[in-house]
CSV table of C-alpha atoms in Angstrom, one decimal:
chain,number,residue,atom,x,y,z
A,1018,MET,CA,-6.8,39.5,-18.6
A,1019,LEU,CA,-5.6,35.7,-18.8
A,1020,ASN,CA,-5.5,34.0,-22.2
A,1021,ARG,CA,-6.6,30.8,-22.9
A,1022,TYR,CA,-3.1,28.8,-22.2
A,1023,SER,CA,-2.8,30.4,-18.9
A,1024,PHE,CA,-6.6,29.9,-17.9
A,1025,LEU,CA,-5.9,25.8,-18.8
A,1026,ILE,CA,-2.4,25.8,-16.4
A,1027,ILE,CA,-4.4,27.3,-13.6
A,1028,LEU,CA,-7.4,25.0,-14.0
A,1029,ILE,CA,-5.1,22.0,-14.1
A,1030,PHE,CA,-2.9,22.9,-11.1
A,1031,THR,CA,-6.2,23.8,-9.6
A,1032,LEU,CA,-7.8,20.4,-9.9
A,1033,ASN,CA,-4.2,18.7,-9.2
A,1034,CYS,CA,-4.4,20.2,-5.9
A,1035,SER,CA,-7.7,20.2,-5.0
A,1036,ASP,CA,-8.8,17.5,-2.0
A,1037,ASN,CA,-10.1,15.0,-4.4
A,1038,GLY,CA,-9.8,12.0,-1.8
A,1039,ILE,CA,-6.6,11.2,-2.8
A,1040,GLY,CA,-3.4,11.2,-1.1
A,1041,ASN,CA,-0.6,11.0,-3.9
A,1042,ASN,CA,-2.6,10.5,-6.8
A,1043,ASP,CA,-1.3,6.8,-7.6
A,1044,ILE,CA,-4.8,5.5,-7.8
A,1045,GLU,CA,-5.7,3.6,-10.8
A,1046,VAL,CA,-9.2,2.2,-12.2
A,1047,ASN,CA,-7.6,-0.9,-13.7
A,1048,PRO,CA,-9.8,-4.0,-13.6
A,1049,LYS,CA,-7.0,-6.1,-15.6
A,1050,LEU,CA,-4.6,-5.3,-13.2
A,1051,ILE,CA,-6.7,-5.9,-10.0
A,1052,LYS,CA,-7.3,-9.5,-11.8
A,1053,GLU,CA,-3.8,-10.4,-12.7
A,1054,LEU,CA,-2.6,-9.2,-9.0
A,1055,ARG,CA,-5.5,-11.5,-7.7
A,1056,SER,CA,-4.6,-14.3,-9.4
A,1057,ALA,CA,-0.8,-14.2,-9.3
A,1058,SER,CA,-0.8,-13.7,-5.4
A,1059,SER,CA,-1.0,-16.4,-3.1
A,1060,GLU,CA,-1.9,-16.1,0.6
A,1061,THR,CA,1.3,-18.0,1.8
A,1062,ILE,CA,4.7,-18.3,-0.5
A,1063,GLN,CA,7.7,-20.4,-0.1
A,1064,ILE,CA,11.2,-19.2,-0.9
A,1065,GLU,CA,13.8,-21.5,-0.9
A,1066,ASN,CA,13.6,-22.9,2.7
A,1067,ASN,CA,11.2,-20.0,4.1
A,1068,SER,CA,7.3,-20.0,4.2
A,1069,PHE,CA,5.8,-16.3,4.4
A,1070,VAL,CA,2.7,-14.6,5.1
A,1071,LEU,CA,1.4,-11.1,4.9
A,1072,ASP,CA,0.2,-9.4,7.9
A,1073,ALA,CA,-1.5,-5.7,7.2
A,1074,TYR,CA,-2.7,-2.6,9.4
A,1075,LEU,CA,-4.9,-0.1,7.8
A,1076,TRP,CA,-5.9,3.3,9.1
A,1077,ARG,CA,-7.0,6.9,8.9
A,1078,ASP,CA,-6.5,9.6,11.1
A,1079,PHE,CA,-9.3,11.7,12.4
A,1080,MET,CA,-7.8,13.1,15.8
A,1081,PRO,CA,-8.4,16.8,16.7
A,1082,MET,CA,-5.7,18.3,14.8
A,1083,SER,CA,-6.6,16.3,11.4
A,1084,PRO,CA,-8.7,18.1,8.8
A,1085,PRO,CA,-12.1,17.5,9.1
A,1086,ASN,CA,-12.5,14.9,6.4
A,1087,GLY,CA,-9.4,13.0,8.2
A,1088,ARG,CA,-5.8,12.1,7.0
A,1089,PRO,CA,-5.2,10.1,3.9
A,1090,LEU,CA,-4.6,6.1,4.5
A,1091,ILE,CA,-1.7,4.8,6.4
A,1092,SER,CA,-0.6,1.1,6.2
A,1093,VAL,CA,1.8,-0.9,7.9
A,1094,ASN,CA,2.9,-4.2,6.4
A,1095,LYS,CA,4.5,-7.2,7.9
A,1096,LEU,CA,6.0,-10.0,5.9
A,1097,ILE,CA,6.1,-12.9,8.9
A,1098,GLU,CA,8.3,-16.2,8.4
A,1099,LEU,CA,5.8,-18.8,9.7
A,1100,ASN,CA,8.3,-21.0,11.5
A,1101,SER,CA,10.1,-18.0,12.9
A,1102,GLU,CA,13.3,-18.5,10.8
A,1103,THR,CA,15.4,-15.8,10.5
A,1104,ILE,CA,14.4,-14.0,7.2
A,1105,PRO,CA,17.3,-13.9,4.7
A,1106,ASN,CA,18.6,-10.3,3.7
A,1107,ASN,CA,18.0,-11.0,0.3
A,1108,ILE,CA,14.1,-11.1,0.8
A,1109,ASP,CA,12.4,-7.8,1.4
A,1110,LEU,CA,9.0,-6.1,0.7
A,1111,VAL,CA,9.2,-3.5,-2.0
A,1112,LYS,CA,5.6,-2.7,-3.4
A,1113,GLN,CA,2.2,-2.5,-2.1
A,1114,TYR,CA,-1.1,-2.6,-3.9
A,1115,VAL,CA,-4.5,-2.1,-2.3
A,1116,ILE,CA,-7.4,-2.7,-3.6
A,1117,ASN,CA,-10.9,-1.3,-3.0
A,1118,GLU,CA,-13.5,-2.6,-5.1
A,1119,ASP,CA,-12.4,-1.6,-8.7
A,1120,SER,CA,-9.4,1.0,-7.7
A,1121,ILE,CA,-6.1,0.2,-6.8
A,1122,TRP,CA,-3.8,2.5,-4.7
A,1123,ILE,CA,-0.2,1.5,-5.9
A,1124,THR,CA,3.1,2.8,-3.9
A,1125,ASP,CA,6.1,1.8,-3.0
A,1126,TYR,CA,7.1,1.5,0.5
A,1127,GLU,CA,8.7,4.2,2.5
A,1128,ASP,CA,12.7,3.8,2.9
A,1129,GLU,CA,11.8,4.0,6.7
A,1130,ARG,CA,12.0,0.1,8.0
A,1131,ARG,CA,10.0,-0.3,11.2
A,1132,ASN,CA,12.3,-2.7,13.8
A,1133,SER,CA,10.1,-5.3,15.0
A,1134,ASN,CA,12.8,-6.6,17.1
A,1135,SER,CA,12.1,-10.2,15.4
A,1136,PRO,CA,14.3,-11.5,13.1
A,1137,HIS,CA,11.3,-13.2,11.5
A,1138,ILE,CA,9.4,-10.2,10.5
A,1139,ILE,CA,9.6,-7.5,8.2
A,1140,GLU,CA,7.9,-4.6,8.6
A,1141,ARG,CA,7.0,-1.6,6.2
A,1142,SER,CA,4.8,1.5,5.8
A,1143,SER,CA,3.1,3.4,3.1
A,1144,ARG,CA,1.8,6.9,3.5
A,1145,ASN,CA,-0.4,9.4,1.6
A,1146,GLY,CA,-3.0,7.1,0.4
A,1147,PRO,CA,-6.5,7.8,-0.7
A,1148,LYS,CA,-9.2,8.8,1.8
A,1149,TRP,CA,-11.3,5.3,1.3
A,1150,GLY,CA,-13.7,4.4,4.3
A,1151,PRO,CA,-12.4,4.5,7.0
A,1152,GLN,CA,-14.5,1.1,7.8
A,1153,VAL,CA,-14.3,-0.5,4.5
A,1154,ASN,CA,-12.4,-4.0,3.7
A,1155,VAL,CA,-9.9,-3.8,1.2
A,1156,ASP,CA,-7.4,-6.5,-0.5
A,1157,VAL,CA,-3.8,-5.7,0.2
A,1158,VAL,CA,-1.2,-7.2,-2.0
A,1159,SER,CA,2.6,-7.3,-1.3
A,1160,LYS,CA,5.4,-7.2,-3.8
A,1161,ILE,CA,8.5,-9.5,-2.5
A,1162,PHE,CA,11.9,-9.1,-4.3
A,1163,ASP,CA,14.3,-12.0,-3.6
A,1164,SER,CA,17.7,-10.0,-5.0
A,1165,LYS,CA,19.4,-13.3,-5.0
A,1166,THR,CA,17.4,-14.7,-7.8
A,1167,GLY,CA,15.6,-11.6,-9.3
A,1168,GLU,CA,12.5,-12.8,-8.6
A,1169,ASN,CA,9.3,-11.1,-7.4
A,1170,HIS,CA,6.9,-12.8,-5.2
A,1171,TYR,CA,3.2,-11.7,-4.4
A,1172,LEU,CA,1.3,-12.1,-1.2
A,1173,ILE,CA,-2.4,-11.3,-0.5
A,1174,LEU,CA,-4.4,-10.7,2.7
A,1175,LYS,CA,-8.0,-10.3,1.8
A,1176,ASN,CA,-10.5,-8.2,3.5
A,1177,VAL,CA,-8.4,-6.1,5.6
A,1178,PHE,CA,-10.6,-3.4,7.6
A,1179,ILE,CA,-9.6,0.0,7.4
A,1180,ASN,CA,-9.5,1.8,10.9
A,1181,ARG,CA,-10.5,4.7,12.3
A,1182,THR,CA,-8.3,6.8,14.8
A,1183,ASP,CA,-10.1,9.4,16.8
């Protein structure tokens, strides 16, 4: 017979492992953080002599080998230098925030760096996000770190469509 503590541990484990629509459980309902990110972010930023914008592609996989309700959100972000100048080595994408209404998915970019074959683009990805949408619009904020100055910068791309692959 289960005692009270064993039952509680099993219940917590079951709730954490159930399919609750969350990929890696770093989803927050945090209107204050969302407001701060939106006000601190720009659609273009200037770091020394470089001007940057963000591009993002988000999707959920519903291919036949996927679970019936699809796979969690995947995101590919590109930091693009507007004048096609080479991005200095001290600049990197470090964290992504995807805002859907009053919820926010916060994740570090994966160590994988996608080779864009363009020295004016840095491409990074994030996986195992929430099961939002597909076919909804979200805002994407990217935290850019300048290791030369130790400063963080925030770029925003609004109304990014979450695609669906079948």
